mmCIF file of C-alpha atoms and ligand atoms in Angstrom:
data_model
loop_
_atom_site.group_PDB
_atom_site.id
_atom_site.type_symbol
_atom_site.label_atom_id
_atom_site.label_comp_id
_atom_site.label_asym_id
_atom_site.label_seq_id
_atom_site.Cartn_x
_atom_site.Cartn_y
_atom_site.Cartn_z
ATOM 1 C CA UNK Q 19 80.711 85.651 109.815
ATOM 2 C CA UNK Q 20 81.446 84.402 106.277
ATOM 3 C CA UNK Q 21 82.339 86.688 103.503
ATOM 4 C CA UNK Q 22 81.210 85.141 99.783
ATOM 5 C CA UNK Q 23 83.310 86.617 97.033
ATOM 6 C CA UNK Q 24 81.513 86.213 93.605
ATOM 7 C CA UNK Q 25 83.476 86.787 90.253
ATOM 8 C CA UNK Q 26 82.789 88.443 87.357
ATOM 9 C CA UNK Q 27 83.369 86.300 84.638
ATOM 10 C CA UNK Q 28 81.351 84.419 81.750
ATOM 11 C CA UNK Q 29 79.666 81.486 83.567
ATOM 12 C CA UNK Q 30 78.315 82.473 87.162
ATOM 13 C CA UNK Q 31 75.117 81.647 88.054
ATOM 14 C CA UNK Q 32 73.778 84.842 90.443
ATOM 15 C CA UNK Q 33 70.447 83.560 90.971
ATOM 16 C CA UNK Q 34 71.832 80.403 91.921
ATOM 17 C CA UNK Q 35 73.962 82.212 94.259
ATOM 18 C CA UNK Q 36 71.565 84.672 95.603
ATOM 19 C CA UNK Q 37 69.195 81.877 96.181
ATOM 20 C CA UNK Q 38 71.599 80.117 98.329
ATOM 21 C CA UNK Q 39 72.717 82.731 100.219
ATOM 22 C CA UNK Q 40 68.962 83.941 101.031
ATOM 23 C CA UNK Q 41 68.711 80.539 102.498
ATOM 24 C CA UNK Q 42 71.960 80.664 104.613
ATOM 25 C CA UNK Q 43 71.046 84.208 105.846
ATOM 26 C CA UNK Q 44 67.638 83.469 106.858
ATOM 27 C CA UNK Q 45 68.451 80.405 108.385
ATOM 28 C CA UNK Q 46 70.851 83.095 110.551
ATOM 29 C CA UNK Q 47 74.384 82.887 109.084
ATOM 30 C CA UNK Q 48 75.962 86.206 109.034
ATOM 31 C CA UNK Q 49 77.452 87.604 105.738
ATOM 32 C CA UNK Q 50 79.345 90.014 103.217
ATOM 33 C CA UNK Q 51 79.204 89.431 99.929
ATOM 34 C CA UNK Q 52 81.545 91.142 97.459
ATOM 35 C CA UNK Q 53 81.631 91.006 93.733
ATOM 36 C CA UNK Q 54 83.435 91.294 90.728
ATOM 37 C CA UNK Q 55 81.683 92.375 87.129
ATOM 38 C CA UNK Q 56 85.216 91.992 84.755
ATOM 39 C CA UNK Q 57 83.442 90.538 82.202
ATOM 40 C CA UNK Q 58 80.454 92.909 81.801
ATOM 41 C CA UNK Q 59 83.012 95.888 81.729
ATOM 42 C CA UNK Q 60 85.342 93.877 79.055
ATOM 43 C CA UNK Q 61 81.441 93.945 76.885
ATOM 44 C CA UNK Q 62 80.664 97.438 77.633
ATOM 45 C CA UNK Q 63 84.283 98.865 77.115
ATOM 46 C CA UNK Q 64 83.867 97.459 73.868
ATOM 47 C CA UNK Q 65 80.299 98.527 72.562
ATOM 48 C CA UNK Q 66 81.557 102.750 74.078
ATOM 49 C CA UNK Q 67 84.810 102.246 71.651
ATOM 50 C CA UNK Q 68 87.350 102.195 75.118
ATOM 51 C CA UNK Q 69 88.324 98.408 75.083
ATOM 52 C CA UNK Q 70 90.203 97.242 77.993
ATOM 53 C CA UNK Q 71 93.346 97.091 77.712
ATOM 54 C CA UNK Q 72 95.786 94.785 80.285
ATOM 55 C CA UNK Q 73 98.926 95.108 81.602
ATOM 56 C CA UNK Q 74 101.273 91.991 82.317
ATOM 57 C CA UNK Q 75 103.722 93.335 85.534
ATOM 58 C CA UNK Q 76 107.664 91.728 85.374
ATOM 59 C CA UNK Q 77 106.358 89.580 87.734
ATOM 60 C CA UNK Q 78 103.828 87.798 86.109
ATOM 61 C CA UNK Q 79 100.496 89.480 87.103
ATOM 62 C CA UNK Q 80 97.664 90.730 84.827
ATOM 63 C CA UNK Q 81 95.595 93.791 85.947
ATOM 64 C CA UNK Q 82 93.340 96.052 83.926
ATOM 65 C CA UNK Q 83 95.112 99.454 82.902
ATOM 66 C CA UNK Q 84 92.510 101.816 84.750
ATOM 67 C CA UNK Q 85 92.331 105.095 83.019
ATOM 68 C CA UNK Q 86 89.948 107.953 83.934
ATOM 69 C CA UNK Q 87 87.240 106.685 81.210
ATOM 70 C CA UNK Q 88 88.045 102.821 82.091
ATOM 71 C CA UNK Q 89 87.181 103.803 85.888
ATOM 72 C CA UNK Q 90 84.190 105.571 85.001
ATOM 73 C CA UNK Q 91 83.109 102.442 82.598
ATOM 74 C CA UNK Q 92 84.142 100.279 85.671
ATOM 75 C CA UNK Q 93 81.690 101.998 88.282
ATOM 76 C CA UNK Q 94 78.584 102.432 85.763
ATOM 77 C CA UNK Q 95 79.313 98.414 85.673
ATOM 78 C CA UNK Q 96 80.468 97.064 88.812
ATOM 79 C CA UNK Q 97 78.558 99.759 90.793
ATOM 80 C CA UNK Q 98 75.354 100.256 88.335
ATOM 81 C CA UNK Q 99 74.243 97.099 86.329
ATOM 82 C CA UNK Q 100 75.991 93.942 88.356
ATOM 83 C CA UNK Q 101 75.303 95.697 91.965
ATOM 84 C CA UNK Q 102 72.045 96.424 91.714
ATOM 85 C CA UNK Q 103 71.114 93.181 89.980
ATOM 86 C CA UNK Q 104 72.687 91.734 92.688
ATOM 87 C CA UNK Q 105 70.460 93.455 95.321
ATOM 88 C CA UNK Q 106 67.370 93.465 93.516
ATOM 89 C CA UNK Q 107 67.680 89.462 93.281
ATOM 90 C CA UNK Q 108 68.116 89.383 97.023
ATOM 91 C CA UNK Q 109 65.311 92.182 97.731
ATOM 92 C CA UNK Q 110 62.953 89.501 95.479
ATOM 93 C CA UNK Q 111 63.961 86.706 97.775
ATOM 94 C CA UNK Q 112 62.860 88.837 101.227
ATOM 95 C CA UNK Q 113 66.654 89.830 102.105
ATOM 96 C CA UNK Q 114 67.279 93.273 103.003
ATOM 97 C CA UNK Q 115 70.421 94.146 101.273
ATOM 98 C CA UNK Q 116 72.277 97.209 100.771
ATOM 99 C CA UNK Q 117 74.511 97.822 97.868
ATOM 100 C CA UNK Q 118 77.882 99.732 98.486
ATOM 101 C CA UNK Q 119 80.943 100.162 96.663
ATOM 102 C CA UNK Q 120 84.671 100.283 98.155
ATOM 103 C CA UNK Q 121 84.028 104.328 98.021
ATOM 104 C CA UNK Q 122 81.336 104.631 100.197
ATOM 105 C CA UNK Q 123 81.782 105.261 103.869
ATOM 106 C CA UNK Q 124 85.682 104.372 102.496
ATOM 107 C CA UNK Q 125 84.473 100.564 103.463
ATOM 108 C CA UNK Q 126 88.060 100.001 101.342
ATOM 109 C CA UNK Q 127 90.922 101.976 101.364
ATOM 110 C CA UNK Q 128 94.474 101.981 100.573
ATOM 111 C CA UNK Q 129 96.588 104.016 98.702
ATOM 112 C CA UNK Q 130 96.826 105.470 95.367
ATOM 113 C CA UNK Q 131 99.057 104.044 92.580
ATOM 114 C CA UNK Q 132 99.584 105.961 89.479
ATOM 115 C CA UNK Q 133 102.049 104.018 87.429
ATOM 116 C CA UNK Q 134 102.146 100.423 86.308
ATOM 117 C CA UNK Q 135 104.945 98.600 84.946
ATOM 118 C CA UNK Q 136 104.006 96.521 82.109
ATOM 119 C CA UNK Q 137 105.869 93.843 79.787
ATOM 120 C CA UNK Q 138 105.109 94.506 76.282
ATOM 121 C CA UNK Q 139 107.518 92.596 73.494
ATOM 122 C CA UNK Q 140 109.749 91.852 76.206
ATOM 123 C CA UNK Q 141 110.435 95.048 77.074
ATOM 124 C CA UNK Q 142 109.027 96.912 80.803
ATOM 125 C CA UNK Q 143 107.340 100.381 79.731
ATOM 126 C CA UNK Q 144 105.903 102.550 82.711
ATOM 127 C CA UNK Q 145 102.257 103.410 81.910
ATOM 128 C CA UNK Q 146 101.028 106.576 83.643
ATOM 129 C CA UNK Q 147 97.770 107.758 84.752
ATOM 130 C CA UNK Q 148 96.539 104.508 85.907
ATOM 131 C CA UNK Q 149 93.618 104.690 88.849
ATOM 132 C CA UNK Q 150 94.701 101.352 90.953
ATOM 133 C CA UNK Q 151 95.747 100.456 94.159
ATOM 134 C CA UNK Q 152 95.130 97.401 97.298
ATOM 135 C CA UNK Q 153 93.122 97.645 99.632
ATOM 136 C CA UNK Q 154 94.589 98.362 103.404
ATOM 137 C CA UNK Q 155 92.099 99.461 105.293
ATOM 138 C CA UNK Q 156 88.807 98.836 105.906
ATOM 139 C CA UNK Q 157 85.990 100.383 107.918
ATOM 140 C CA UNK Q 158 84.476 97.331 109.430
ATOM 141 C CA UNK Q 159 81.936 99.636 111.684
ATOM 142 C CA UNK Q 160 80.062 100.654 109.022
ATOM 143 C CA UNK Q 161 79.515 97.045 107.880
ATOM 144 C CA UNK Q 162 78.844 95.693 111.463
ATOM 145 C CA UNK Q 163 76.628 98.825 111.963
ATOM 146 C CA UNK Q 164 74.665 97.492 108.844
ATOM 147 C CA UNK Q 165 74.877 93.855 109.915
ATOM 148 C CA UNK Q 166 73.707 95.031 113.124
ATOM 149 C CA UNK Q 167 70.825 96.529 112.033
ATOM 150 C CA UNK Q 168 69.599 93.054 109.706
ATOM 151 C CA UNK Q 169 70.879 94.362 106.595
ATOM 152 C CA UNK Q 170 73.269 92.606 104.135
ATOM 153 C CA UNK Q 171 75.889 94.223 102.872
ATOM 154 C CA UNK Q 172 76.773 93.565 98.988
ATOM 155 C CA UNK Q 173 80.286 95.050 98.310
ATOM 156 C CA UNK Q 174 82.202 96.007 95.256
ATOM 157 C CA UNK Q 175 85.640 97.763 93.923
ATOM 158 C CA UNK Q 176 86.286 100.727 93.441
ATOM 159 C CA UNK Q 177 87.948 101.583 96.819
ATOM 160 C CA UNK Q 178 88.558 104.845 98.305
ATOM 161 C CA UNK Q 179 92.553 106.154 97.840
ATOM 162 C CA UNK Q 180 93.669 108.345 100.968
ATOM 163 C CA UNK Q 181 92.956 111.639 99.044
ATOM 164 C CA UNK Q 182 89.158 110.708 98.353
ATOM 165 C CA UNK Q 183 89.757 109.190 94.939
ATOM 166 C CA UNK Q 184 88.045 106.362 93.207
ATOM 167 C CA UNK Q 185 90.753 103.608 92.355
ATOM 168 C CA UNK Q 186 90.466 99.841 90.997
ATOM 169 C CA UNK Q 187 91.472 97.387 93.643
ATOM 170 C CA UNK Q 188 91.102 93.713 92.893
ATOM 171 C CA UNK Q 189 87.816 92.357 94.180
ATOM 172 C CA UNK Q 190 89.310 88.932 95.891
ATOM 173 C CA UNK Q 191 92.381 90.881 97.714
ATOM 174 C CA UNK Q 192 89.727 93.759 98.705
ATOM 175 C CA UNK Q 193 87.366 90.173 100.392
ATOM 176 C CA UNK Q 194 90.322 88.671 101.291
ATOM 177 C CA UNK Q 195 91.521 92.110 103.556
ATOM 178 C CA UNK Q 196 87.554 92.229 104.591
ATOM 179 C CA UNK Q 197 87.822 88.548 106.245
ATOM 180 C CA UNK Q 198 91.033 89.482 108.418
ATOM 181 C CA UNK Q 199 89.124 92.793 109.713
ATOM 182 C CA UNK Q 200 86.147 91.232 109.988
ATOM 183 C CA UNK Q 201 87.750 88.240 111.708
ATOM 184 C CA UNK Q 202 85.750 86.277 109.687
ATOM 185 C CA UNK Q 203 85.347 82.267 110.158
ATOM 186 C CA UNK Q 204 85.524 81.693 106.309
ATOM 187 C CA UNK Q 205 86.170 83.170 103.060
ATOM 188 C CA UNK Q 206 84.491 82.311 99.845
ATOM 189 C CA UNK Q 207 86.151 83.224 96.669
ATOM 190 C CA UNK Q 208 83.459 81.777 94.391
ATOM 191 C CA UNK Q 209 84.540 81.793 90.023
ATOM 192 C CA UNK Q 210 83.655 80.113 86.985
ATOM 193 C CA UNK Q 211 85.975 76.983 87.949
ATOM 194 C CA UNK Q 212 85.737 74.101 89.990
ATOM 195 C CA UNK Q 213 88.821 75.535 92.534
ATOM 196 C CA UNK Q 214 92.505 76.003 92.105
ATOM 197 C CA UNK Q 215 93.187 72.994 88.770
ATOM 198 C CA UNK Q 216 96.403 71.805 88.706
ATOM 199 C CA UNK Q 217 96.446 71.534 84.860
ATOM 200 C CA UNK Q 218 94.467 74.707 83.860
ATOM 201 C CA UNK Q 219 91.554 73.737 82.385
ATOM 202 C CA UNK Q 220 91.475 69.778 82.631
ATOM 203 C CA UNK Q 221 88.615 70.125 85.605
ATOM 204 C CA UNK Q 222 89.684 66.927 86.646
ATOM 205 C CA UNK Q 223 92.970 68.182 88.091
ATOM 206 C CA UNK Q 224 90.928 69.877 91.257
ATOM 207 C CA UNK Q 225 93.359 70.719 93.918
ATOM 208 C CA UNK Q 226 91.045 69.571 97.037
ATOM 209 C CA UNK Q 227 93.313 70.656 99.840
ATOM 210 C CA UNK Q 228 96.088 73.104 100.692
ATOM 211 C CA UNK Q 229 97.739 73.206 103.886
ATOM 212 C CA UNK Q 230 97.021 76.941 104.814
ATOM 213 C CA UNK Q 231 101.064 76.992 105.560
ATOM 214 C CA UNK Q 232 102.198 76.095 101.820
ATOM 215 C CA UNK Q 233 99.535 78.418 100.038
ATOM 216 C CA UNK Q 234 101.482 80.533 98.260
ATOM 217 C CA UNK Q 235 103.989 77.213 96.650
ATOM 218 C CA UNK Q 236 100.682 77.222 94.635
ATOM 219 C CA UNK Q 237 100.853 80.091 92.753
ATOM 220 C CA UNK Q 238 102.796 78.013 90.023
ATOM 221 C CA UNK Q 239 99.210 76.308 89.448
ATOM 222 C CA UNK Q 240 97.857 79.606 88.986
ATOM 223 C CA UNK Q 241 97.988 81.399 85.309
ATOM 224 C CA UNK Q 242 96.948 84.980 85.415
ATOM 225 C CA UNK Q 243 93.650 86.249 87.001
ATOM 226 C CA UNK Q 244 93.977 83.316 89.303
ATOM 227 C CA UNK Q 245 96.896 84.109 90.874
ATOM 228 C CA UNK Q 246 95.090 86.872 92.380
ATOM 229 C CA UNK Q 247 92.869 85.163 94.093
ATOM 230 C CA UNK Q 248 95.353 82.261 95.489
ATOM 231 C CA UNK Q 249 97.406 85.765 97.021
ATOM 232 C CA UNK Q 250 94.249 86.687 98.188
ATOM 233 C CA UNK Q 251 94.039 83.462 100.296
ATOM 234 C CA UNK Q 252 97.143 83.428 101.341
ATOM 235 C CA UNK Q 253 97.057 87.307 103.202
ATOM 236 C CA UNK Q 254 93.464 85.779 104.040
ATOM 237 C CA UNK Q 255 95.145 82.461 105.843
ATOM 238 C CA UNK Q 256 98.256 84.794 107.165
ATOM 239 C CA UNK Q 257 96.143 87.687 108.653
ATOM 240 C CA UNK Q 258 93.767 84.563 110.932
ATOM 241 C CA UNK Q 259 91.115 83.855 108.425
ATOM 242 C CA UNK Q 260 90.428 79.706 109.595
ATOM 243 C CA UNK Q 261 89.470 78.735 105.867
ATOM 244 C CA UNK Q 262 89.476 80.009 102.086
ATOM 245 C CA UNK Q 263 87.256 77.845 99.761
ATOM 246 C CA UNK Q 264 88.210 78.231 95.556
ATOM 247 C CA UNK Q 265 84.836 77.415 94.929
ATOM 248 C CA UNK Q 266 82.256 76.639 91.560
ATOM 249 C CA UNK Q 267 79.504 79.508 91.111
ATOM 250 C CA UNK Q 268 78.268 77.938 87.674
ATOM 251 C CA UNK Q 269 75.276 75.800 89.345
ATOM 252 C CA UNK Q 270 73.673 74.030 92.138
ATOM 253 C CA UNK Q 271 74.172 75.888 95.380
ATOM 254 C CA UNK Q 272 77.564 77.234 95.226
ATOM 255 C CA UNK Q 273 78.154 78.974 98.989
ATOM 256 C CA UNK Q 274 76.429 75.747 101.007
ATOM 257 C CA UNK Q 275 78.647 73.423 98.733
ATOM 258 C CA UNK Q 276 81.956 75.300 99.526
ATOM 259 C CA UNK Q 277 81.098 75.136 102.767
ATOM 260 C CA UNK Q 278 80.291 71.724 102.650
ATOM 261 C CA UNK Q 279 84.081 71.765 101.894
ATOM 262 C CA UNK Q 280 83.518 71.394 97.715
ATOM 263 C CA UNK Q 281 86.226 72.951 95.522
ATOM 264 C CA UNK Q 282 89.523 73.577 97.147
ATOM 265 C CA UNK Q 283 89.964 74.116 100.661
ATOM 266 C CA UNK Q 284 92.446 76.168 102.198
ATOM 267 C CA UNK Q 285 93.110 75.656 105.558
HETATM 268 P P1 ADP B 316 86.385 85.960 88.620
HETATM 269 O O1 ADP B 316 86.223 87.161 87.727
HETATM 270 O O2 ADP B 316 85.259 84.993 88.530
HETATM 271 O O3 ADP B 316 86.757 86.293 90.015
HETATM 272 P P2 ADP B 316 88.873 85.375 87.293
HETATM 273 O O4 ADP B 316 88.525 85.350 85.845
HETATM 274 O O5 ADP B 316 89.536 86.558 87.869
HETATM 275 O O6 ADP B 316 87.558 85.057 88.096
HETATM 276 O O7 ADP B 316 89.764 84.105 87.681
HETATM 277 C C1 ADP B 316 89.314 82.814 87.412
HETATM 278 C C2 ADP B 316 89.934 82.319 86.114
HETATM 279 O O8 ADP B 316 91.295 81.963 86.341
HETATM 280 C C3 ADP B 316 89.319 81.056 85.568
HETATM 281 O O9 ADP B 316 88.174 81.309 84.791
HETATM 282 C C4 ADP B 316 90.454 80.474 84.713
HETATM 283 O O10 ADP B 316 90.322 80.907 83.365
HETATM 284 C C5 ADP B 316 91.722 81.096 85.293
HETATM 285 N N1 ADP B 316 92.726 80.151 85.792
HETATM 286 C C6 ADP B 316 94.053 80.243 85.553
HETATM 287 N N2 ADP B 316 94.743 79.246 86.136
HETATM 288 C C7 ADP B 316 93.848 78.489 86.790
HETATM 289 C C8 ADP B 316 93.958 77.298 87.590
HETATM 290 N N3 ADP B 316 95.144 76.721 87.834
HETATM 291 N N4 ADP B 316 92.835 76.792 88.122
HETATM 292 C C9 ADP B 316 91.634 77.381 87.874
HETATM 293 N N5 ADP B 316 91.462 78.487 87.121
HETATM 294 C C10 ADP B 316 92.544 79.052 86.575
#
C-alpha cells in the first residue's frame, strides 16, 4: 500500500495527480490519498470577512488558529469544494472513490487541544478556544474494509477528538500516522516544491537523499509549513514506514515520478 499526501497550496496540479494515480490504481497498486486545501480556506476566509489568522509556537512552528467559524470555513473547504473535486476527477477517470474526512467512522483521532501558545512581538500569549489537535489513532478497518471492497479512499482533516468533536490536525502528520497503521510500503507527501531545498526557494538546492536515521537534523532546512511535513516523515520513518518521498505535484506525473525516486527520498 502507498499513501499519496497532496497539499493545499497555490500550484498543484490535481488533474495531473488524479490522472496518475487512476493509472497506478488500475494497473493494481493499492492506495490512500489524503489532502490538504490551506490555500482555498486562506481565499474563502477572506471573501466571508474571517481571515486566517496564524500562530507562531516558542518553538518555531506555524499552525492556523482554529476557531469555531475557522473550523466550520475549514470543513465547507477541505471537506466540500477540494474533496469532492477530488473524487469527482477520479469518478471521471473510472475510479471508484469515496470521499471521507478525519471525522467520519473517526478514520483520525487524537485528542483535543484547546490552547495554543503563540509568539507575538516577542512575547508568548495563550490563545483560547482553538479546535486543534494530532492525530493518534486511526481506524485502519474502515479503510481496509473500503479497500477491500475496490474503493479508494480520499482522506482529509478534520479528525475526530475523543469526545466526538471536529478538530484541525495537520494533513501530512494525520498521512504520516496513516502509513505506520497501515504499514504502508511508502509515503507520498506531494507540495508545490521540488522536495526538501536546502536554500528555500533556490530549486536548485534539492535535497535528493536523507538517511531515514538523520531525518529530523533536517528540520533546520525547513522554514515553517515545511517543517511539518519533514516531522511527519520522521514519525513516518520511526513508526516502520520503508520510504517518505518530498515530492513536486505542479506537473507531469507527480506519484509515478516520486516513486521513481524524484524529489527527496527518505529512507
Ligand atoms: P502543502 O499545503 O502543499 O502541503 P505547505 O505549504 O504546507 O504545503 O508546505 C510547503 C511549503 O513549504 C512550500 O511551498 C515552501 O513555501 C515552504 N518551504 C519552507 N522551507 C522549505 C524548504 N527548505 N524546502 C522546500 N519548501 C520549503
Amino acid at each position: 500500500t502507498i499513501i499519496v499526501k497532496v497539499g493545499g497550496s497555490a500550484g498543484i496540479d490535481y488533474d495531473a495527480v488524479c490522472a496518475d494515480i487512476a493509472q497506478l490504481w488500475k494497473a493494481g497498486q493499492r492506495l490512500v490519498l489524503v489532502h490538504g486545501g490551506s490555500g482555498e480556506t486562506n481565499r474563502v476566509a477572506e471573501a466571508l470577512g474571517h481571515p486566517p489568522k496564524f500562530v507562531t509556537s516558542p518553538s518555531g512552528y506555524t499552525s492556523r488558529f482554529t476557531d469555531r467559524e475557522t473550523l466550520e470555513i475549514f470543513e465547507m473547504v477541505y471537506c466540500g469544494k477540494i474533496n469532492k473535486g477530488i473524487v469527482e476527477r477520479l469518478q471521471k477517470l473510472g475510479v471508484n472513490a469515496v470521499g471521507l474526512s478525519g471525522l467520519d467512522g473517526r478514520i483520525f483521532e487524537g485528542r483535543h487541544k484547546d490552547s495554543v501558545r503563540s509568539v507575538e512581538n516577542g512575547k508568548v500569549k495563550v490563545l483560547r478556544g482553538d479546535h486543534t489537535g494530532t492525530v493518534e489513532q486511526v481506524n485502519v478497518g474502515l479503510i481496509e474494509l473500503l479497500l477491500g471492497a475496490g474503493y479508494l479512499p480520499v482522506l482529509t482533516p478534520p479528525a475526530a477528538s475523543y469526545e466526538g468533536v471536529a478538530i484541525n490536525v495537520d494533513g501530512d502528520r494525520a498521512a504520516a500516522a496513516l502509513a505506520v497503521a497501515m504499514k504502508a510500503d511508502a509515503l507520498l507527501l506531494l507540495s508545490n516544491v521540488p522536495g526538501l531545498l536546502r536554500n528555500f526557494p533556490d530549486e536548485s538546492s534539492l535535497i535528493a537523499s536523507i538517511p531515514a536515521a538523520d531525518v529530523e537534523s533536517y528540520l533546520e532546512f525547513a522554514q515553517d509549513r515545511m517543517k511539518k511535513k519533514v516531522l511527519g516523515a520522521a514519525e513516518a520513518v520511526s513508526g516502520g514506514v520503508q520510504r517518505v518521498i518530498f515530492g513536486d505535484a505542479r506537473a507531469g506525473q507527480p506519484v509515478s515520478a516520486a516513486l521513481a525516486g524524484a524529489g527527496t527520498v527518505v529512507s
